[in-house]
Amino acid sequence: MRPPKRRRRRAKSFVLLGLCAVAVLVMLAPLASILYTCFVNGAGAITPSFFLKNPPQACNPAAGAPCPQGGVADAILGTLLLVGLASAIALPVGILGGIYLSEFSERPLARPARFLADVMTGIPSIVIGVFVFGIFYFVAQEGWISTFSAVSGYTGAVALAVIMIPVVARTCEESLRLVPTSIREASLALGIPRHRTIVRIVLSSARGGVLTGALLAVARAGGETAPLLLTAGFTTGSIFGLSGWTPSLPVLIYQFSAGGEPNTTQLAWGAALMLVLMMLVISVGARLALRNRFGGRTT
Amino acid sequence: MGEPPAGPGAGEAPLPKSAGESPPTPSPEPPGSSERRRARWADEAFGAFALAAAATLVALPVLLVLIVGQDAQAAIVRFGPAFLIGRIWDSNLPPVTFGASTFIAGTLETSAIALLIGVPLSLGGAVFLAELAPDWLRAPVASVVDLLAAVPSVVFGLWGLYVLVPYMRTSVDPFLAKYLGWSPLFAEHAGSQSGASILTASIILAIMILPTISSVSREALRATPDSQREAALSLGATRWEATRLGPLAYARTGIFGAAVLGLGRAMGETMAVTMTVGNSDNFASSLFDPGQTLSSKIAINFGNAVGLERSALVELGLILMALSLLVNVVARLLLRSMTRIGKAGV
């Protein structure tokens, strides 16, 4: 009576745990497939003109004129400008906010600020796009600004900054909290003023974690598409500053994904390859940096 | 943006007493005391800057609710609660009609199916990585799984459009229709053979939430004390039974929280869904039908919408925000109780 039942339980255990192992393989497959297709379809697009030229205007291969290959120069520039301005706004505000949450946590504003920062990170990014567009639309309608319209690079950069600020603040707070209290007390006991203690001692000891968090937030902003679609717009022409519609790599991928000219599809794949590689490098780099700091504990 | 001046008492931290209150000697050394005054002033200024940043953290969500609410007001006033159940979205009919129910259904449908596919998969993977894998395999594989989270949404969309959609069209959809076609969920309608459908978007979403669910439930599983596993094994349980009775039972709150967190991510996801869901405003009765979600409707139409239609789109955003806030709060509560249990148990 007993052995067959035992064998069945053993077999069940073997099968179910085997399925778990298969699940890991299935989870790894999409990443492999995405990397593979990006390389196969996009590697051909990465030529010097990819970085130097703009997308080809409508061309007519049937009439004998070959389509120029084109590139995504201004989308790269646009992404750099958008993410650069967004970081210039979000990093100081976020890091100072993180300092407040960690170092002034006894003050009354700390708890609501932490809670609302968490709420903010849970809001879908497209809603942030709707929100920031709403601000600039309102401001433009009231006539407070006349140099740029509601859909502009400035709007896009602010939208990215709004997404980044709570993330930077919370990761900065978490890193600062890892600094032992005794170090703060030692510094204060030596008569060093509080602001110098925070900047020179606390922030400086936690700089690895703070920088990594900031870098991850910047990378995330570089891959954001939905809010930029609503706020920064898109153009295949050249850009002059951020006051007009500003193309970016993610929005370019979306706009060119539907095809049309064969070259634009290839440009979309090239841009996707570039974006994915950048994200993976930053993500792996941040992971390694964090591991070195915190003694290799990865769950 | 919204930086109120430092309120009264903002600079009065309990700590800098050591810097400020020296023994009341009648100032024998003027340079030292002026330096001290300057340090104190700098402390106040630094505190004010930090306060302004914290005030920004508070002001942003408040401003968000105000602006989004203001922009949605025209549609809320015009359609009232009927907006939530209305099925028609038409800005050309003489009485313009906007209803959100198709898109709400699309969002709920796609994210629910994404959970049905994604939770077993990522949970199985988490069990393997947390319980079975040897140490040298665990960390690298877990890192690679987590890398999936670094891929931008629009790249998932591009991949979905050129790899998944054709595959669904030629292989998966006909296969499912052949064996499950008797049920209305898998019925093939005219115009539903493109491969871009509710089901395709759900599969993309399932892939996108894998790293979230997997990493959170992995942590929950690993927080299980060894005694739980050993107790089951010592009673003669097989490896699977020990896993089910030990870690899986112990971490169920955390796993549930991980799934809800994944649900929140799936509902807010925009680009990948927009590119694979088929973008049809008609109600999708079959999973093979093209559909539309709250976020994809906003992404597709916002650029060209004016007046009442824009306001209605903003109201869609308000609904989306309410849904994801609700889900995120639930996830947070579940995960908080998990960390509490985890700490008490160890």
mmCIF file of C-alpha atoms in Angstrom, chain A residues 96-224:
data_model
loop_
_atom_site.group_PDB
_atom_site.id
_atom_site.type_symbol
_atom_site.label_atom_id
_atom_site.label_comp_id
_atom_site.label_asym_id
_atom_site.label_seq_id
_atom_site.Cartn_x
_atom_site.Cartn_y
_atom_site.Cartn_z
ATOM 1 C CA LEU A 96 17.369 68.012 -0.755
ATOM 2 C CA GLY A 97 13.964 66.404 -0.234
ATOM 3 C CA GLY A 98 15.666 63.125 0.645
ATOM 4 C CA ILE A 99 17.885 64.974 3.118
ATOM 5 C CA TYR A 100 14.795 66.457 4.723
ATOM 6 C CA LEU A 101 13.083 63.059 4.956
ATOM 7 C CA SER A 102 16.125 61.450 6.537
ATOM 8 C CA GLU A 103 17.884 64.167 8.529
ATOM 9 C CA PHE A 104 14.900 66.258 9.601
ATOM 10 C CA SER A 105 12.563 63.325 10.059
ATOM 11 C CA GLU A 106 11.340 64.674 13.385
ATOM 12 C CA ARG A 107 9.826 67.726 11.711
ATOM 13 C CA PRO A 108 6.079 67.701 11.035
ATOM 14 C CA LEU A 109 6.346 67.822 7.224
ATOM 15 C CA ALA A 110 8.496 64.680 6.956
ATOM 16 C CA ARG A 111 5.752 62.086 7.342
ATOM 17 C CA PRO A 112 3.263 63.570 4.858
ATOM 18 C CA ALA A 113 6.086 64.293 2.410
ATOM 19 C CA ARG A 114 7.285 60.685 2.541
ATOM 20 C CA PHE A 115 3.749 59.338 2.171
ATOM 21 C CA LEU A 116 2.921 61.624 -0.754
ATOM 22 C CA ALA A 117 6.215 60.836 -2.475
ATOM 23 C CA ASP A 118 5.247 57.158 -2.323
ATOM 24 C CA VAL A 119 1.798 57.968 -3.660
ATOM 25 C CA MET A 120 3.383 59.938 -6.483
ATOM 26 C CA THR A 121 5.600 57.032 -7.573
ATOM 27 C CA GLY A 122 2.463 54.878 -7.885
ATOM 28 C CA ILE A 123 0.726 57.232 -10.311
ATOM 29 C CA PRO A 124 0.907 56.089 -13.961
ATOM 30 C CA SER A 125 3.347 58.194 -15.944
ATOM 31 C CA ILE A 126 0.758 59.098 -18.568
ATOM 32 C CA VAL A 127 -1.300 60.795 -15.855
ATOM 33 C CA ILE A 128 1.794 62.836 -14.974
ATOM 34 C CA GLY A 129 1.864 63.831 -18.650
ATOM 35 C CA VAL A 130 -1.770 64.928 -18.513
ATOM 36 C CA PHE A 131 -1.019 66.870 -15.309
ATOM 37 C CA VAL A 132 2.031 68.757 -16.573
ATOM 38 C CA PHE A 133 0.376 69.483 -19.904
ATOM 39 C CA GLY A 134 -2.527 70.874 -17.888
ATOM 40 C CA ILE A 135 -0.214 73.248 -16.000
ATOM 41 C CA PHE A 136 1.438 74.590 -19.122
ATOM 42 C CA TYR A 137 -1.822 74.762 -21.049
ATOM 43 C CA PHE A 138 -3.337 76.823 -18.251
ATOM 44 C CA VAL A 139 -0.290 79.082 -18.060
ATOM 45 C CA ALA A 140 -0.213 79.561 -21.829
ATOM 46 C CA GLN A 141 -3.927 80.345 -21.933
ATOM 47 C CA GLU A 142 -3.582 82.964 -19.240
ATOM 48 C CA GLY A 143 -0.886 84.523 -21.402
ATOM 49 C CA TRP A 144 1.808 84.297 -18.726
ATOM 50 C CA ILE A 145 4.257 82.862 -21.214
ATOM 51 C CA SER A 146 4.430 83.717 -24.860
ATOM 52 C CA THR A 147 7.804 82.333 -25.909
ATOM 53 C CA PHE A 148 6.684 78.732 -26.133
ATOM 54 C CA SER A 149 3.477 76.735 -26.444
ATOM 55 C CA ALA A 150 1.964 74.158 -24.099
ATOM 56 C CA VAL A 151 3.517 71.327 -26.100
ATOM 57 C CA SER A 152 7.236 72.032 -25.897
ATOM 58 C CA GLY A 153 10.529 70.692 -24.703
ATOM 59 C CA TYR A 154 10.156 72.668 -21.478
ATOM 60 C CA THR A 155 6.847 70.967 -20.739
ATOM 61 C CA GLY A 156 8.405 67.586 -21.461
ATOM 62 C CA ALA A 157 11.387 68.273 -19.215
ATOM 63 C CA VAL A 158 9.129 69.347 -16.343
ATOM 64 C CA ALA A 159 7.041 66.188 -16.810
ATOM 65 C CA LEU A 160 10.178 64.045 -16.584
ATOM 66 C CA ALA A 161 11.317 66.021 -13.535
ATOM 67 C CA VAL A 162 7.973 65.436 -11.795
ATOM 68 C CA ILE A 163 8.413 61.703 -12.384
ATOM 69 C CA MET A 164 11.999 61.777 -11.110
ATOM 70 C CA ILE A 165 11.682 63.934 -7.975
ATOM 71 C CA PRO A 166 9.870 61.459 -5.685
ATOM 72 C CA VAL A 167 12.061 58.569 -6.861
ATOM 73 C CA VAL A 168 15.281 60.482 -6.218
ATOM 74 C CA ALA A 169 14.022 61.715 -2.847
ATOM 75 C CA ARG A 170 13.086 58.260 -1.602
ATOM 76 C CA THR A 171 16.274 56.514 -2.778
ATOM 77 C CA CYS A 172 18.352 59.356 -1.337
ATOM 78 C CA GLU A 173 16.516 59.015 1.976
ATOM 79 C CA GLU A 174 17.093 55.249 2.059
ATOM 80 C CA SER A 175 20.817 55.712 1.397
ATOM 81 C CA LEU A 176 21.213 58.413 4.055
ATOM 82 C CA ARG A 177 19.471 56.237 6.618
ATOM 83 C CA LEU A 178 22.202 53.636 6.212
ATOM 84 C CA VAL A 179 24.753 56.092 7.632
ATOM 85 C CA PRO A 180 25.162 55.302 11.353
ATOM 86 C CA THR A 181 23.794 57.904 13.754
ATOM 87 C CA SER A 182 27.042 57.811 15.722
ATOM 88 C CA ILE A 183 28.856 59.487 12.826
ATOM 89 C CA ARG A 184 26.404 62.397 12.890
ATOM 90 C CA GLU A 185 26.723 62.688 16.650
ATOM 91 C CA ALA A 186 30.504 62.589 16.503
ATOM 92 C CA SER A 187 30.547 65.401 13.958
ATOM 93 C CA LEU A 188 28.094 67.555 15.906
ATOM 94 C CA ALA A 189 30.013 66.940 19.121
ATOM 95 C CA LEU A 190 33.093 68.401 17.468
ATOM 96 C CA GLY A 191 31.136 71.612 16.987
ATOM 97 C CA ILE A 192 30.703 71.215 13.252
ATOM 98 C CA PRO A 193 27.478 72.980 12.233
ATOM 99 C CA ARG A 194 24.580 70.810 11.227
ATOM 100 C CA HIS A 195 24.516 71.759 7.551
ATOM 101 C CA ARG A 196 28.217 70.938 7.181
ATOM 102 C CA THR A 197 27.692 67.681 9.033
ATOM 103 C CA ILE A 198 24.929 66.727 6.607
ATOM 104 C CA VAL A 199 26.731 67.750 3.425
ATOM 105 C CA ARG A 200 30.332 66.862 4.262
ATOM 106 C CA ILE A 201 29.847 63.846 6.504
ATOM 107 C CA VAL A 202 26.448 62.182 5.964
ATOM 108 C CA LEU A 203 25.896 62.894 2.273
ATOM 109 C CA SER A 204 29.517 62.195 1.537
ATOM 110 C CA SER A 205 29.474 58.787 3.236
ATOM 111 C CA ALA A 206 26.279 57.853 1.425
ATOM 112 C CA ARG A 207 27.285 59.283 -1.937
ATOM 113 C CA GLY A 208 27.497 55.880 -3.635
ATOM 114 C CA GLY A 209 23.888 55.035 -2.873
ATOM 115 C CA VAL A 210 22.652 58.552 -3.610
ATOM 116 C CA LEU A 211 24.439 58.694 -6.972
ATOM 117 C CA THR A 212 23.243 55.243 -7.953
ATOM 118 C CA GLY A 213 19.658 56.155 -7.132
ATOM 119 C CA ALA A 214 19.992 59.368 -9.106
ATOM 120 C CA LEU A 215 21.498 57.526 -12.061
ATOM 121 C CA LEU A 216 18.664 54.988 -12.091
ATOM 122 C CA ALA A 217 16.119 57.807 -12.015
ATOM 123 C CA VAL A 218 17.872 59.546 -14.920
ATOM 124 C CA ALA A 219 17.904 56.290 -16.880
ATOM 125 C CA ARG A 220 14.233 55.743 -16.197
ATOM 126 C CA ALA A 221 13.446 59.253 -17.419
ATOM 127 C CA GLY A 222 15.411 58.537 -20.593
ATOM 128 C CA GLY A 223 13.110 55.612 -21.392
ATOM 129 C CA GLU A 224 9.823 57.341 -20.572
#
